PDB file of C-alpha atoms in Angstrom:
ATOM      1  CA  MET M   1     -45.440 114.314 -72.840  1.00  0.00           C
ATOM      2  CA  VAL M   2     -48.741 113.249 -71.304  1.00  0.00           C
ATOM      3  CA  PRO M   3     -51.663 115.651 -71.881  1.00  0.00           C
ATOM      4  CA  VAL M   4     -52.592 117.559 -68.734  1.00  0.00           C
ATOM      5  CA  ASP M   5     -56.193 116.370 -68.728  1.00  0.00           C
ATOM      6  CA  ASP M   6     -55.135 112.737 -69.084  1.00  0.00           C
ATOM      7  CA  ALA M   7     -52.694 112.832 -66.182  1.00  0.00           C
ATOM      8  CA  VAL M   8     -55.257 114.502 -63.932  1.00  0.00           C
ATOM      9  CA  ALA M   9     -58.024 112.076 -64.989  1.00  0.00           C
ATOM     10  CA  TRP M  10     -55.854 109.095 -64.080  1.00  0.00           C
ATOM     11  CA  GLY M  11     -56.025 110.286 -60.482  1.00  0.00           C
ATOM     12  CA  GLU M  12     -59.825 110.188 -60.515  1.00  0.00           C
ATOM     13  CA  SER M  13     -60.243 106.440 -60.911  1.00  0.00           C
ATOM     14  CA  LEU M  14     -58.576 103.225 -61.996  1.00  0.00           C
ATOM     15  CA  ASP M  15     -61.116 103.068 -64.838  1.00  0.00           C
ATOM     16  CA  HIS M  16     -59.925 106.423 -66.222  1.00  0.00           C
ATOM     17  CA  LEU M  17     -56.351 105.173 -66.060  1.00  0.00           C
ATOM     18  CA  LEU M  18     -57.120 101.881 -67.817  1.00  0.00           C
ATOM     19  CA  GLU M  19     -59.254 103.537 -70.506  1.00  0.00           C
ATOM     20  CA  CYS M  20     -56.250 105.525 -71.724  1.00  0.00           C
ATOM     21  CA  GLN M  21     -53.546 103.679 -73.662  1.00  0.00           C
ATOM     22  CA  THR M  22     -50.820 105.952 -72.315  1.00  0.00           C
ATOM     23  CA  GLY M  23     -52.221 105.515 -68.813  1.00  0.00           C
ATOM     24  CA  ARG M  24     -52.066 101.741 -69.140  1.00  0.00           C
ATOM     25  CA  LEU M  25     -48.448 101.941 -70.298  1.00  0.00           C
ATOM     26  CA  VAL M  26     -47.434 104.235 -67.436  1.00  0.00           C
ATOM     27  CA  PHE M  27     -49.270 102.039 -64.928  1.00  0.00           C
ATOM     28  CA  GLU M  28     -47.578  98.945 -66.376  1.00  0.00           C
ATOM     29  CA  ASP M  29     -44.179 100.653 -66.004  1.00  0.00           C
ATOM     30  CA  PHE M  30     -45.033 101.416 -62.386  1.00  0.00           C
ATOM     31  CA  LEU M  31     -46.175  97.842 -61.726  1.00  0.00           C
ATOM     32  CA  ARG M  32     -42.947  96.573 -63.269  1.00  0.00           C
ATOM     33  CA  THR M  33     -40.997  98.530 -60.626  1.00  0.00           C
ATOM     34  CA  GLU M  34     -43.037  96.675 -58.005  1.00  0.00           C
ATOM     35  CA  TYR M  35     -42.619  93.294 -59.710  1.00  0.00           C
ATOM     36  CA  SER M  36     -46.366  92.996 -60.212  1.00  0.00           C
ATOM     37  CA  GLU M  37     -46.897  93.804 -63.902  1.00  0.00           C
ATOM     38  CA  GLU M  38     -48.574  90.422 -64.314  1.00  0.00           C
ATOM     39  CA  ASN M  39     -51.741  92.043 -62.943  1.00  0.00           C
ATOM     40  CA  ILE M  40     -52.185  94.582 -65.731  1.00  0.00           C
ATOM     41  CA  LEU M  41     -50.908  92.137 -68.362  1.00  0.00           C
ATOM     42  CA  PHE M  42     -53.475  89.545 -67.273  1.00  0.00           C
ATOM     43  CA  TRP M  43     -56.243  92.141 -67.159  1.00  0.00           C
ATOM     44  CA  LEU M  44     -55.370  93.318 -70.688  1.00  0.00           C
ATOM     45  CA  ALA M  45     -55.130  89.732 -71.971  1.00  0.00           C
ATOM     46  CA  CYS M  46     -58.640  89.107 -70.614  1.00  0.00           C
ATOM     47  CA  GLU M  47     -59.952  92.234 -72.317  1.00  0.00           C
ATOM     48  CA  ASP M  48     -58.531  91.030 -75.643  1.00  0.00           C
ATOM     49  CA  TYR M  49     -59.736  87.481 -75.034  1.00  0.00           C
ATOM     50  CA  ARG M  50     -63.310  88.630 -74.514  1.00  0.00           C
ATOM     51  CA  LYS M  51     -63.267  90.213 -77.994  1.00  0.00           C
ATOM     52  CA  THR M  52     -62.121  86.988 -79.681  1.00  0.00           C
ATOM     53  CA  THR M  53     -64.790  85.496 -81.928  1.00  0.00           C
ATOM     54  CA  SER M  54     -63.271  82.492 -83.685  1.00  0.00           C
ATOM     55  CA  GLN M  55     -63.662  79.285 -81.648  1.00  0.00           C
ATOM     56  CA  THR M  56     -60.163  78.194 -82.661  1.00  0.00           C
ATOM     57  CA  GLU M  57     -58.716  81.517 -81.513  1.00  0.00           C
ATOM     58  CA  VAL M  58     -60.715  81.327 -78.270  1.00  0.00           C
ATOM     59  CA  MET M  59     -59.226  77.909 -77.506  1.00  0.00           C
ATOM     60  CA  THR M  60     -55.678  79.036 -78.324  1.00  0.00           C
ATOM     61  CA  ALA M  61     -55.972  82.307 -76.384  1.00  0.00           C
ATOM     62  CA  ALA M  62     -57.526  80.591 -73.352  1.00  0.00           C
ATOM     63  CA  LYS M  63     -54.689  78.066 -73.181  1.00  0.00           C
ATOM     64  CA  ARG M  64     -52.088  80.828 -73.584  1.00  0.00           C
ATOM     65  CA  ILE M  65     -53.616  82.949 -70.800  1.00  0.00           C
ATOM     66  CA  TYR M  66     -53.861  79.913 -68.551  1.00  0.00           C
ATOM     67  CA  ALA M  67     -50.249  78.890 -69.200  1.00  0.00           C
ATOM     68  CA  GLU M  68     -48.874  82.409 -68.794  1.00  0.00           C
ATOM     69  CA  PHE M  69     -50.902  83.679 -65.838  1.00  0.00           C
ATOM     70  CA  VAL M  70     -53.169  81.138 -64.153  1.00  0.00           C
ATOM     71  CA  GLN M  71     -51.550  77.743 -63.735  1.00  0.00           C
ATOM     72  CA  VAL M  72     -49.462  77.155 -60.634  1.00  0.00           C
ATOM     73  CA  ASP M  73     -45.866  78.206 -61.324  1.00  0.00           C
ATOM     74  CA  ALA M  74     -46.876  80.098 -64.491  1.00  0.00           C
ATOM     75  CA  PRO M  75     -44.185  82.561 -65.645  1.00  0.00           C
ATOM     76  CA  ARG M  76     -46.435  85.488 -64.645  1.00  0.00           C
ATOM     77  CA  GLN M  77     -48.658  83.757 -62.121  1.00  0.00           C
ATOM     78  CA  ILE M  78     -51.415  85.989 -60.794  1.00  0.00           C
ATOM     79  CA  ASN M  79     -52.535  85.940 -57.189  1.00  0.00           C
ATOM     80  CA  ILE M  80     -55.960  84.276 -57.202  1.00  0.00           C
ATOM     81  CA  ASP M  81     -57.607  81.757 -54.910  1.00  0.00           C
ATOM     82  CA  CYS M  82     -57.432  78.038 -55.643  1.00  0.00           C
ATOM     83  CA  VAL M  83     -61.190  77.786 -56.307  1.00  0.00           C
ATOM     84  CA  THR M  84     -60.983  80.369 -59.100  1.00  0.00           C
ATOM     85  CA  ARG M  85     -57.839  78.733 -60.476  1.00  0.00           C
ATOM     86  CA  GLU M  86     -59.557  75.318 -60.542  1.00  0.00           C
ATOM     87  CA  GLU M  87     -62.703  76.763 -62.125  1.00  0.00           C
ATOM     88  CA  ILE M  88     -60.622  78.194 -64.975  1.00  0.00           C
ATOM     89  CA  SER M  89     -58.756  74.919 -65.345  1.00  0.00           C
ATOM     90  CA  GLN M  90     -62.043  73.046 -65.760  1.00  0.00           C
ATOM     91  CA  ASN M  91     -63.333  75.636 -68.248  1.00  0.00           C
ATOM     92  CA  LEU M  92     -60.353  75.091 -70.540  1.00  0.00           C
ATOM     93  CA  THR M  93     -61.894  71.967 -72.065  1.00  0.00           C
ATOM     94  CA  GLN M  94     -64.530  74.208 -73.629  1.00  0.00           C
ATOM     95  CA  PRO M  95     -63.536  77.826 -73.049  1.00  0.00           C
ATOM     96  CA  TRP M  96     -66.122  80.545 -73.443  1.00  0.00           C
ATOM     97  CA  PRO M  97     -65.681  84.331 -73.709  1.00  0.00           C
ATOM     98  CA  ASN M  98     -66.302  84.963 -69.999  1.00  0.00           C
ATOM     99  CA  CYS M  99     -64.321  82.092 -68.492  1.00  0.00           C
ATOM    100  CA  PHE M 100     -61.695  84.450 -67.017  1.00  0.00           C
ATOM    101  CA  ASP M 101     -64.174  87.042 -65.694  1.00  0.00           C
ATOM    102  CA  ARG M 102     -64.006  85.990 -62.042  1.00  0.00           C
ATOM    103  CA  ALA M 103     -60.202  86.053 -62.025  1.00  0.00           C
ATOM    104  CA  GLN M 104     -60.178  89.330 -63.919  1.00  0.00           C
ATOM    105  CA  ARG M 105     -62.505  90.892 -61.333  1.00  0.00           C
ATOM    106  CA  LEU M 106     -60.245  89.655 -58.535  1.00  0.00           C
ATOM    107  CA  ILE M 107     -57.170  91.145 -60.210  1.00  0.00           C
ATOM    108  CA  TYR M 108     -59.016  94.390 -60.939  1.00  0.00           C
ATOM    109  CA  GLY M 109     -59.934  94.584 -57.250  1.00  0.00           C
ATOM    110  CA  LEU M 110     -56.342  93.907 -56.256  1.00  0.00           C
ATOM    111  CA  MET M 111     -55.108  96.653 -58.574  1.00  0.00           C
ATOM    112  CA  GLY M 112     -57.802  99.073 -57.397  1.00  0.00           C
ATOM    113  CA  ASN M 113     -57.278  98.502 -53.692  1.00  0.00           C
ATOM    114  CA  ASP M 114     -53.537  97.949 -53.620  1.00  0.00           C
ATOM    115  CA  CYS M 115     -51.552  98.931 -56.716  1.00  0.00           C
ATOM    116  CA  TYR M 116     -53.534 101.972 -57.869  1.00  0.00           C
ATOM    117  CA  PRO M 117     -53.328 103.907 -54.568  1.00  0.00           C
ATOM    118  CA  ARG M 118     -49.558 103.309 -54.518  1.00  0.00           C
ATOM    119  CA  PHE M 119     -49.344 104.439 -58.144  1.00  0.00           C
ATOM    120  CA  LEU M 120     -51.034 107.736 -57.261  1.00  0.00           C
ATOM    121  CA  LYS M 121     -48.386 108.348 -54.583  1.00  0.00           C
ATOM    122  CA  SER M 122     -45.512 107.150 -56.767  1.00  0.00           C
ATOM    123  CA  GLU M 123     -42.708 109.322 -58.064  1.00  0.00           C
ATOM    124  CA  ILE M 124     -43.673 108.273 -61.604  1.00  0.00           C
ATOM    125  CA  TYR M 125     -47.200 109.673 -61.343  1.00  0.00           C
ATOM    126  CA  GLN M 126     -46.262 112.701 -59.267  1.00  0.00           C
ATOM    127  CA  ALA M 127     -43.581 113.658 -61.810  1.00  0.00           C
ATOM    128  CA  LEU M 128     -46.131 113.361 -64.631  1.00  0.00           C
ATOM    129  CA  LEU M 129     -48.552 115.585 -62.742  1.00  0.00           C
ATOM    130  CA  GLU M 130     -45.815 118.172 -62.199  1.00  0.00           C
ATOM    131  CA  GLN M 131     -44.850 118.081 -65.892  1.00  0.00           C
ATOM    132  CA  ALA M 132     -48.482 118.402 -66.910  1.00  0.00           C
ATOM    133  CA  GLU M 133     -48.994 121.337 -64.543  1.00  0.00           C
ATOM    134  CA  GLN M 134     -45.836 123.042 -65.806  1.00  0.00           C
ATOM    135  CA  LEU M 135     -46.994 122.603 -69.405  1.00  0.00           C
ATOM    136  CA  ARG M 136     -50.409 124.032 -68.521  1.00  0.00           C
ATOM    137  CA  LYS M 137     -48.786 127.105 -66.928  1.00  0.00           C
ATOM    138  CA  GLU M 138     -46.526 127.607 -69.944  1.00  0.00           C
ATOM    139  CA  ARG M 139     -49.507 127.439 -72.295  1.00  0.00           C
ATOM    140  CA  GLU M 140     -51.453 129.904 -70.163  1.00  0.00           C
ATOM    141  CA  ALA M 141     -48.501 132.287 -70.102  1.00  0.00           C
ATOM    142  CA  LYS M 142     -48.067 132.025 -73.874  1.00  0.00           C
ATOM    143  CA  SER M 143     -51.808 132.470 -74.382  1.00  0.00           C
ATOM    144  CA  SER M 144     -51.772 135.570 -72.166  1.00  0.00           C
ATOM    145  CA  ALA M 145     -48.753 136.939 -74.001  1.00  0.00           C
ATOM    146  CA  ASP M 146     -50.371 136.302 -77.379  1.00  0.00           C
ATOM    147  CA  ALA M 147     -53.589 137.993 -76.229  1.00  0.00           C
ATOM    148  CA  SER M 148     -51.779 141.121 -74.959  1.00  0.00           C
ATOM    149  CA  PRO M 149     -51.806 144.025 -77.383  1.00  0.00           C
ATOM    150  CA  ASN M 150     -48.389 144.911 -78.788  1.00  0.00           C
ATOM    151  CA  ASP M 151     -47.204 148.337 -77.725  1.00  0.00           C
TER     152      ASP M 151
END
């Protein structure tokens, strides 16, 4: 069960949702129902990529991200403009930690303006909010009962 505060916080901003591991998983499940999970998967891959320190690992990770998400006809091709796609392609010869930043910002914007508002209205999120609210009420009732003096 999702903690009440977490479920409510996810409705405040996309950042709150993405900062929480459970939130990311729920959002990914939602995106999968819309056949657009490549957005969150790409965003997460970029977050991990940015933390990579070994030059060998940077090269390997950059090529993997490009092959999986960026190149035309990639298995999980993201929706970015051709200029950004070409810029990334050129950066692959000598990838650097921020070479996917522009594409990541575009995908973040797409999620924030398109996917996230639909998520907030989705049955998945609304059901979680209802469960969280029900749990909160049950806890309050138990707390009140425990605080009442026994007659």
